[in-house]
Amino acid sequence: MRKIYLLLWLLCVLTPLRAQSFVRTDSGIKTSMQSLNLEIQFFTPQIVRVYRTPDNTNPVKESLSVTKKPESVNLNITQDDNVVVLASDKIKVCVHLITGKVSFFDSANTPLFTEKDFGAQFTPVYDVRKATFSVRQAYMLDKDEAIYGLGQHQDGKMNQRNQKIYLRQSNMNVCIPLIVSTKGYGVFWDNYSPTTYADNPQEMSFDSEIGDNSDYYFMYGGTMEGVVANMRDLSGDSPMLPLWAYGFFQSRERYKNQQEPVDVISKYRELGIPIDCVIQDWQYWGKDSCWNAMKFEPVNYPDPQRMVDEIHRMNAKLMIVAWPGFGPQTDQYAEFKSKNMLINFDTWPPNSGTKPYDPYNPEARSIYWKYLSKGVFSKGIDGWWLDSTEPDHINMKDQDFDQPTHLGSFRSVRNAFPLMTVGGVYANQRQTSADKRVCILTRSAFFGQQRYAANTWSGDVVSSWEAFKNQIPAGQNFSLCGIPYWNTDIGGFFAGRWNKGGGSKNPEFQELYVRWLQFGTFMPMMRSHGTDIPREIYQFGERGHWAFDVQEKFINLRYCLLPYIYSTAWNVTNSRGMFMKALAVDFTHDKAVYDIADEYMFGQAFLVAPVVEKSAKSRTVYLPKGTKWFDFWTNQTYEGGSQINRDTPIEIMPLYVKAGSIVPWGPQVKYATEKKWDFLEIRIYKGQNGSFTLYEDENDNYNYEKGNHSEITMNWNDAENSFSIESRKGAFKGMINKRKFKIVLIDADQVKERTVSYNGNKLNVKL
């Protein structure tokens, strides 16, 4: 009898250790263990989806963020006892059929990322009477890898290790459950409910309040910029913005009648200060009960068409605000209410009865556009300021998240609100007109929003040195979430603290504003905005006063850099590149840069080091290893891997150019399209080989998507001191067929110049 018991005991113990089974699918495998169903799907050789559901459930999941469908990937699938290995030519995925652990390796078997054993947890909960789960997945990170992403947060952190962050959209905090590692991989946790990210020495985890499934995407790019390219492949490419959108924007809270924005453009033109766009903020619709009526009230805006036309006659553009909430006296409110398309919680402004609409409903998005198009777009408006897209949530109560939406409870889709409402405006304008590129400024975002031509700003931050400093890591982490367009209110939004000393004439505010504007020169959008203190350049004094002159200097610098910036934008669109890059993106080999929060790369060439301390006479700058660096202002050279102390008089923001950079330099203009680029200076920074592609198109339509654009690739051979301009590729209406380039070779102790004519054929220049 004892032998029989021993045999039964051995069978019970050993049975789970027998090789478990799996089913091969078109894109991977399916299997079950620990009362969970697991599917591994290869979307590309480098992108893998890991999808789990509890037994006896079969939820239908259609991602709001992911647009890509699985490609046909050549996979080698093998099994060794209880481990299944799925190998593409880029990565290997190992699945333990007993514990459920999924691990990732590169093609050379180097470990990249791994789940913990039994790391998936489903806890039954009710979400407005629907039985579902809270979902948690735990992973293990290497001790020394740095992690970035998670959206935009105001904590001043660069590296997101050893952090705990509650991810729920709010003003100033953009919440995206995504990480990017210095090991060259990224992970997107595809869940839209409030989620807690936590990292500690024991584990890293995503823990979501609501989820019928556990669903994440592993992306291996080899480099961090390669990961960003995978994100765009997975969730959509970033379209080109119009050329004017890379110029200077002036705004305030708020212009109160139709003449004020016209006068702003007129004054800038009179002063000869470049500007491309003025922004009309809220209440052009009248009282709060008519909030966001999307039409002009007749007292202060009796002839809005005249306002738009006068701005256009001065070769400028008008952007105008719209919100996701509607006052109770608006036509939209009545229509949405009649169709059960309002979400019943309080949103801005307080005590107005304003409610947000349901952007998860495609019909509601169409209704939203119907009013926006008829009341505003029909006037010739050039761009949208979609404010409060997180959205504002006043008098917040837990039961507010029980409110129904088209896709389930508000709680279950909370964080995707900005993606849906911004996407609705983009898609509907594209259907309405191909003559104007969509240009959107918005306050919140979610993964995939880059496909909607949206430029996210950092919210209503206060006007302080601390808040200013925090913007720099916030923007870098946001950009590593795959969304390239980001900016801030130059000077900070709430500036009332400076009124006691004279507002725009207060020297302390002037210093902060000027330093912030220097930073703004090297953001994807350069935009002045705020409340309490008007920010137009002439508010600070007259030409000859330092606060005026330094602003003029940097605004002019922005416009001279437009050929570089516009070409960088094409790299973002065409090659899935980046504008603002954490130093770790380009210099992953240099661990000294992993936690540098107040420096970044702007495109391929520029290292930007804003001055973020009050009355700073100098600041320390670290120059990464592996290249030589040029001081942009003096051409003095420094070896990488060094820390230097740079003098910072008010007219100087430390700015360095990487050796081997090729920087096209445009003419001084008063607006982006004032002059053709028929005589550009091409600056070459000696010390390494380099390449740059100059991009041009028709500036403001979608003909570029049909191939109507041109590329001129330029190459520098450092050893031979030779510069080649390749044959032009492509063509478009209005293209410059013959032009001149002034080639400027910059070395530490000399500058060489040579002017050449170029007719589109390959040209070799010896310097």
Short mmCIF file of C-alpha atoms in Angstrom, two decimals, residues 248-602:
data_model
loop_
_atom_site.label_atom_id
_atom_site.label_comp_id
_atom_site.label_asym_id
_atom_site.label_seq_id
_atom_site.Cartn_x
_atom_site.Cartn_y
_atom_site.Cartn_z
CA PHE A 248 6.81 81.68 -34.26
CA PHE A 249 3.34 81.65 -32.61
CA GLN A 250 1.99 84.45 -30.44
CA SER A 251 -0.88 83.90 -28.02
CA ARG A 252 -2.28 85.11 -24.75
CA GLU A 253 -5.15 84.31 -22.44
CA ARG A 254 -6.94 85.92 -24.20
CA TYR A 255 -7.62 88.29 -27.16
CA LYS A 256 -11.05 89.72 -26.43
CA ASN A 257 -12.28 91.00 -29.78
CA GLN A 258 -11.63 90.51 -33.45
CA GLN A 259 -9.31 93.51 -33.75
CA GLU A 260 -6.78 92.44 -31.11
CA PRO A 261 -5.21 89.49 -32.98
CA VAL A 262 -5.10 91.60 -36.14
CA ASP A 263 -3.26 94.33 -34.24
CA VAL A 264 -0.74 91.81 -32.91
CA ILE A 265 0.26 90.69 -36.38
CA SER A 266 0.27 94.29 -37.59
CA LYS A 267 2.61 95.36 -34.79
CA TYR A 268 5.01 92.47 -35.42
CA ARG A 269 5.09 93.37 -39.12
CA GLU A 270 5.70 97.04 -38.27
CA LEU A 271 8.62 96.07 -36.02
CA GLY A 272 10.04 93.63 -38.54
CA ILE A 273 9.90 90.74 -36.05
CA PRO A 274 9.16 87.35 -37.67
CA ILE A 275 5.84 85.73 -36.83
CA ASP A 276 3.64 83.19 -38.59
CA CYS A 277 0.61 82.61 -36.39
CA VAL A 278 -1.58 84.31 -33.80
CA ILE A 279 -3.90 82.23 -31.60
CA GLN A 280 -7.44 83.09 -30.51
CA ASP A 281 -8.17 81.63 -27.08
CA TRP A 282 -11.52 81.01 -25.39
CA GLN A 283 -14.78 82.97 -25.09
CA TYR A 284 -15.04 84.19 -28.66
CA TRP A 285 -18.39 82.41 -28.32
CA GLY A 286 -19.61 84.62 -25.44
CA LYS A 287 -20.83 83.63 -21.99
CA ASP A 288 -19.93 80.41 -20.17
CA SER A 289 -23.36 78.86 -20.66
CA CYS A 290 -22.52 79.00 -24.38
CA TRP A 291 -19.12 77.48 -23.77
CA ASN A 292 -17.49 76.13 -26.92
CA ALA A 293 -20.42 77.04 -29.17
CA MET A 294 -17.96 77.04 -32.09
CA LYS A 295 -19.30 80.28 -33.46
CA PHE A 296 -18.46 83.94 -32.91
CA GLU A 297 -20.62 86.09 -30.66
CA PRO A 298 -21.66 89.22 -32.59
CA VAL A 299 -20.73 92.02 -30.17
CA ASN A 300 -16.95 91.60 -30.07
CA TYR A 301 -16.68 89.55 -33.25
CA PRO A 302 -19.18 91.20 -35.61
CA ASP A 303 -17.27 90.21 -38.77
CA PRO A 304 -14.95 87.25 -38.06
CA GLN A 305 -14.34 86.73 -41.77
CA ARG A 306 -12.76 90.16 -41.92
CA MET A 307 -10.46 89.24 -39.00
CA VAL A 308 -9.29 86.10 -40.77
CA ASP A 309 -8.83 87.88 -44.10
CA GLU A 310 -6.83 90.75 -42.58
CA ILE A 311 -4.49 88.31 -40.86
CA HIS A 312 -4.05 86.39 -44.10
CA ARG A 313 -3.35 89.61 -46.02
CA MET A 314 -0.40 90.14 -43.70
CA ASN A 315 0.86 86.65 -44.59
CA ALA A 316 0.06 85.19 -41.18
CA LYS A 317 -2.20 82.41 -39.94
CA LEU A 318 -4.93 82.16 -37.31
CA MET A 319 -5.28 79.23 -34.94
CA ILE A 320 -8.39 79.04 -32.76
CA VAL A 321 -9.41 77.14 -29.66
CA ALA A 322 -12.04 74.42 -29.30
CA TRP A 323 -12.85 72.30 -26.26
CA PRO A 324 -14.33 68.85 -25.62
CA GLY A 325 -17.02 70.25 -23.30
CA PHE A 326 -20.18 72.16 -24.24
CA GLY A 327 -22.24 74.69 -22.31
CA PRO A 328 -25.94 73.89 -21.73
CA GLN A 329 -27.14 76.65 -24.07
CA THR A 330 -25.19 75.42 -27.10
CA ASP A 331 -26.71 73.58 -30.04
CA GLN A 332 -24.08 70.88 -29.63
CA TYR A 333 -25.10 70.22 -26.03
CA ALA A 334 -28.73 69.80 -27.10
CA GLU A 335 -27.88 67.42 -29.93
CA PHE A 336 -25.43 65.37 -27.91
CA LYS A 337 -27.87 65.14 -25.01
CA SER A 338 -30.69 63.98 -27.27
CA LYS A 339 -28.45 61.18 -28.53
CA ASN A 340 -26.97 60.22 -25.13
CA MET A 341 -23.54 61.41 -26.23
CA LEU A 342 -22.62 63.49 -23.18
CA ILE A 343 -20.52 62.14 -20.32
CA ASN A 344 -22.16 63.35 -17.13
CA PHE A 345 -19.43 64.96 -15.04
CA ASP A 346 -18.36 68.55 -14.48
CA THR A 347 -15.73 70.01 -16.75
CA TRP A 348 -14.36 73.50 -17.29
CA PRO A 349 -15.57 76.17 -16.67
CA PRO A 350 -16.79 75.75 -13.07
CA ASN A 351 -20.48 76.17 -12.23
CA SER A 352 -21.45 76.48 -15.91
CA GLY A 353 -23.19 73.15 -16.46
CA THR A 354 -20.67 72.26 -19.16
CA LYS A 355 -20.32 68.56 -19.96
CA PRO A 356 -17.84 66.71 -22.20
CA TYR A 357 -19.01 64.86 -25.27
CA ASP A 358 -18.29 61.18 -25.93
CA PRO A 359 -15.36 61.11 -28.39
CA TYR A 360 -15.29 57.30 -28.29
CA ASN A 361 -18.42 57.40 -30.47
CA PRO A 362 -17.63 57.88 -34.18
CA GLU A 363 -20.99 59.58 -34.77
CA ALA A 364 -20.25 62.03 -31.95
CA ARG A 365 -16.88 62.86 -33.51
CA SER A 366 -18.65 63.61 -36.78
CA ILE A 367 -21.18 65.85 -35.03
CA TYR A 368 -18.34 67.68 -33.29
CA TRP A 369 -16.70 68.39 -36.65
CA LYS A 370 -20.00 69.39 -38.25
CA TYR A 371 -20.29 72.37 -35.90
CA LEU A 372 -16.58 73.17 -35.94
CA SER A 373 -16.48 73.18 -39.71
CA LYS A 374 -19.61 75.25 -40.22
CA GLY A 375 -18.94 77.83 -37.53
CA VAL A 376 -15.15 78.16 -37.70
CA PHE A 377 -13.29 76.20 -40.39
CA SER A 378 -15.50 77.73 -43.07
CA LYS A 379 -13.99 81.14 -42.22
CA GLY A 380 -10.56 79.98 -43.35
CA ILE A 381 -9.09 79.14 -39.94
CA ASP A 382 -5.64 77.58 -40.29
CA GLY A 383 -5.17 75.47 -37.18
CA TRP A 384 -6.82 74.10 -34.05
CA TRP A 385 -6.03 74.58 -30.42
CA LEU A 386 -7.81 71.60 -28.87
CA ASP A 387 -7.66 72.56 -25.22
CA SER A 388 -8.40 70.38 -22.20
CA THR A 389 -8.24 67.13 -24.15
CA GLU A 390 -7.43 65.10 -21.06
CA PRO A 391 -10.21 66.50 -20.22
CA ASP A 392 -10.60 68.84 -17.22
CA HIS A 393 -12.50 67.00 -14.48
CA ILE A 394 -13.99 69.29 -11.83
CA ASN A 395 -15.51 68.12 -8.53
CA MET A 396 -14.19 64.64 -9.27
CA LYS A 397 -16.11 61.74 -7.75
CA ASP A 398 -15.35 58.06 -8.12
CA GLN A 399 -18.79 57.41 -9.59
CA ASP A 400 -17.97 59.82 -12.43
CA PHE A 401 -15.81 57.05 -13.87
CA ASP A 402 -18.88 54.79 -13.99
CA GLN A 403 -20.38 57.02 -16.68
CA PRO A 404 -21.13 55.11 -19.88
CA THR A 405 -19.33 55.82 -23.15
CA HIS A 406 -19.68 54.23 -26.56
CA LEU A 407 -16.87 51.81 -25.67
CA GLY A 408 -17.73 51.01 -22.06
CA SER A 409 -17.37 52.79 -18.75
CA PHE A 410 -15.37 56.02 -18.70
CA ARG A 411 -13.02 54.30 -16.25
CA SER A 412 -12.19 51.57 -18.78
CA VAL A 413 -11.18 54.03 -21.53
CA ARG A 414 -10.15 57.07 -19.47
CA ASN A 415 -6.63 57.60 -20.76
CA ALA A 416 -7.53 57.33 -24.45
CA PHE A 417 -9.80 60.42 -24.37
CA PRO A 418 -7.24 62.74 -26.05
CA LEU A 419 -6.44 60.18 -28.74
CA MET A 420 -10.09 59.90 -29.71
CA THR A 421 -11.06 63.57 -29.71
CA VAL A 422 -7.89 64.77 -31.47
CA GLY A 423 -8.21 61.93 -33.96
CA GLY A 424 -11.76 62.95 -34.77
CA VAL A 425 -10.74 66.48 -35.77
CA TYR A 426 -7.80 65.25 -37.83
CA ALA A 427 -9.78 62.60 -39.71
CA ASN A 428 -12.70 64.89 -40.46
CA GLN A 429 -10.57 67.79 -41.68
CA ARG A 430 -8.68 65.40 -43.96
CA GLN A 431 -12.01 64.30 -45.42
CA THR A 432 -13.12 67.92 -45.84
CA SER A 433 -10.03 69.42 -47.48
CA ALA A 434 -6.62 68.41 -48.83
CA ASP A 435 -5.51 72.01 -49.41
CA LYS A 436 -4.56 72.71 -45.80
CA ARG A 437 -2.47 70.40 -43.70
CA VAL A 438 -4.04 69.69 -40.34
CA CYS A 439 -2.23 71.57 -37.57
CA ILE A 440 -3.35 70.83 -34.01
CA LEU A 441 -2.13 72.13 -30.66
CA THR A 442 -3.43 70.07 -27.75
CA ARG A 443 -2.96 69.55 -24.01
CA SER A 444 -2.93 65.77 -23.75
CA ALA A 445 -2.01 62.66 -25.69
CA PHE A 446 -1.98 58.90 -25.77
CA PHE A 447 0.05 56.32 -27.65
CA GLY A 448 -0.48 56.65 -31.40
CA GLN A 449 -1.48 60.32 -31.37
CA GLN A 450 1.44 61.23 -33.66
CA ARG A 451 -0.68 60.10 -36.60
CA TYR A 452 -3.05 63.03 -36.04
CA ALA A 453 -0.69 65.99 -36.67
CA ALA A 454 -0.96 67.00 -33.02
CA ASN A 455 1.57 69.12 -31.15
CA THR A 456 1.10 68.53 -27.42
CA TRP A 457 1.96 71.27 -24.97
CA SER A 458 2.85 70.69 -21.34
CA GLY A 459 -0.24 72.25 -19.79
CA ASP A 460 -0.88 75.17 -17.47
CA VAL A 461 2.49 75.19 -15.72
CA VAL A 462 3.39 78.01 -13.36
CA SER A 463 5.84 80.73 -14.29
CA SER A 464 8.78 79.72 -12.12
CA TRP A 465 12.36 78.59 -12.54
CA GLU A 466 11.57 75.19 -11.04
CA ALA A 467 8.66 74.59 -13.42
CA PHE A 468 10.82 75.75 -16.32
CA LYS A 469 13.57 73.29 -15.42
CA ASN A 470 11.06 70.44 -15.17
CA GLN A 471 9.87 70.97 -18.73
CA ILE A 472 13.09 69.69 -20.26
CA PRO A 473 12.96 66.07 -18.99
CA ALA A 474 9.17 66.11 -19.43
CA GLY A 475 9.56 66.85 -23.14
CA GLN A 476 12.31 64.29 -23.63
CA ASN A 477 10.34 61.47 -22.02
CA PHE A 478 7.23 62.44 -23.97
CA SER A 479 9.18 62.36 -27.25
CA LEU A 480 10.42 58.86 -26.44
CA CYS A 481 6.79 57.73 -26.46
CA GLY A 482 6.90 58.03 -30.25
CA ILE A 483 5.10 61.39 -30.45
CA PRO A 484 7.55 63.91 -31.97
CA TYR A 485 5.71 67.21 -31.56
CA TRP A 486 5.80 68.84 -28.12
CA ASN A 487 6.10 72.37 -26.68
CA THR A 488 5.44 74.53 -23.63
CA ASP A 489 3.91 77.91 -22.83
CA ILE A 490 6.98 80.11 -23.14
CA GLY A 491 7.29 81.89 -19.81
CA GLY A 492 4.90 79.53 -18.03
CA PHE A 493 1.11 79.91 -17.99
CA PHE A 494 0.34 81.32 -14.52
CA ALA A 495 2.51 84.44 -14.17
CA GLY A 496 0.58 86.55 -11.66
CA ARG A 497 3.43 86.32 -9.15
CA TRP A 498 5.43 88.71 -11.34
CA ASN A 499 2.82 91.46 -11.59
CA LYS A 500 3.89 93.07 -8.31
CA GLY A 501 7.22 94.01 -9.89
CA GLY A 502 5.76 95.34 -13.11
CA GLY A 503 4.65 92.30 -15.10
CA SER A 504 6.34 92.28 -18.50
CA LYS A 505 8.54 95.18 -17.30
CA ASN A 506 9.62 93.22 -14.20
CA PRO A 507 13.32 92.38 -14.78
CA GLU A 508 12.95 89.07 -12.93
CA PHE A 509 10.08 87.96 -15.17
CA GLN A 510 11.94 89.25 -18.22
CA GLU A 511 14.93 87.07 -17.38
CA LEU A 512 12.80 83.95 -16.89
CA TYR A 513 10.80 84.64 -20.04
CA VAL A 514 13.88 85.24 -22.19
CA ARG A 515 15.56 82.06 -20.94
CA TRP A 516 12.35 80.11 -21.61
CA LEU A 517 12.11 81.60 -25.10
CA GLN A 518 15.68 80.48 -25.82
CA PHE A 519 14.58 76.95 -24.94
CA GLY A 520 11.46 77.43 -27.08
CA THR A 521 13.61 78.20 -30.11
CA PHE A 522 14.66 74.55 -30.04
CA MET A 523 11.27 72.93 -29.52
CA PRO A 524 9.18 71.49 -32.37
CA MET A 525 6.75 74.41 -31.88
CA MET A 526 7.90 77.86 -30.73
CA ARG A 527 4.90 79.44 -29.01
CA SER A 528 4.51 82.32 -26.55
CA HIS A 529 1.46 82.05 -24.28
CA GLY A 530 0.24 82.66 -20.76
CA THR A 531 -2.19 84.42 -18.50
CA ASP A 532 -1.77 87.41 -16.14
CA ILE A 533 0.97 89.07 -18.24
CA PRO A 534 0.80 89.78 -22.00
CA ARG A 535 3.80 88.22 -23.78
CA GLU A 536 4.07 90.03 -27.14
CA ILE A 537 7.66 91.15 -27.67
CA TYR A 538 6.76 94.86 -27.59
CA GLN A 539 5.28 94.44 -24.08
CA PHE A 540 8.84 94.00 -22.75
CA GLY A 541 10.20 97.32 -24.01
CA GLU A 542 11.62 98.76 -27.20
CA ARG A 543 14.43 97.72 -29.49
CA GLY A 544 17.67 98.48 -27.65
CA HIS A 545 16.40 97.00 -24.38
CA TRP A 546 18.00 93.61 -23.65
CA ALA A 547 14.67 91.85 -23.06
CA PHE A 548 13.52 92.90 -26.53
CA ASP A 549 16.82 92.38 -28.33
CA VAL A 550 17.50 88.86 -27.06
CA GLN A 551 13.99 87.76 -28.03
CA GLU A 552 14.48 89.23 -31.50
CA LYS A 553 17.84 87.45 -31.82
CA PHE A 554 16.39 84.03 -31.02
CA ILE A 555 13.23 84.44 -33.08
CA ASN A 556 15.45 85.34 -36.05
CA LEU A 557 17.62 82.32 -35.26
CA ARG A 558 14.53 80.11 -35.40
CA TYR A 559 13.68 81.40 -38.87
CA CYS A 560 17.23 80.98 -40.18
CA LEU A 561 17.03 77.37 -39.03
CA LEU A 562 13.78 76.65 -40.92
CA PRO A 563 15.49 74.65 -43.71
CA TYR A 564 17.13 72.49 -41.02
CA ILE A 565 13.89 72.20 -39.01
CA TYR A 566 11.67 71.44 -42.01
CA SER A 567 14.12 68.81 -43.25
CA THR A 568 14.17 67.31 -39.74
CA ALA A 569 10.37 67.21 -39.90
CA TRP A 570 10.64 65.19 -43.11
CA ASN A 571 13.01 62.79 -41.36
CA VAL A 572 10.36 62.44 -38.65
CA THR A 573 7.65 61.72 -41.24
CA ASN A 574 9.58 59.68 -43.77
CA SER A 575 12.16 57.88 -41.63
CA ARG A 576 10.36 57.83 -38.26
CA GLY A 577 12.98 60.04 -36.66
CA MET A 578 12.82 62.43 -33.71
CA PHE A 579 13.02 66.17 -33.00
CA MET A 580 13.87 66.27 -29.28
CA LYS A 581 16.18 63.45 -28.24
CA ALA A 582 17.44 62.55 -24.80
CA LEU A 583 21.24 62.33 -24.92
CA ALA A 584 20.94 58.59 -24.26
CA VAL A 585 19.26 58.17 -27.66
CA ASP A 586 22.34 59.17 -29.69
CA PHE A 587 24.97 58.33 -27.06
CA THR A 588 23.76 55.12 -25.45
CA HIS A 589 27.37 53.97 -25.13
CA ASP A 590 28.03 56.84 -22.68
CA LYS A 591 26.38 55.96 -19.37
CA ALA A 592 27.22 59.43 -18.04
CA VAL A 593 24.29 60.83 -20.05
CA TYR A 594 21.61 58.43 -18.76
CA ASP A 595 20.24 60.77 -16.11
CA ILE A 596 21.09 64.19 -17.58
CA ALA A 597 17.75 65.98 -17.47
CA ASP A 598 18.62 69.51 -18.65
CA GLU A 599 20.31 68.83 -22.01
CA TYR A 600 19.03 67.22 -25.21
CA MET A 601 19.65 66.88 -28.93
CA PHE A 602 17.51 68.85 -31.38
#
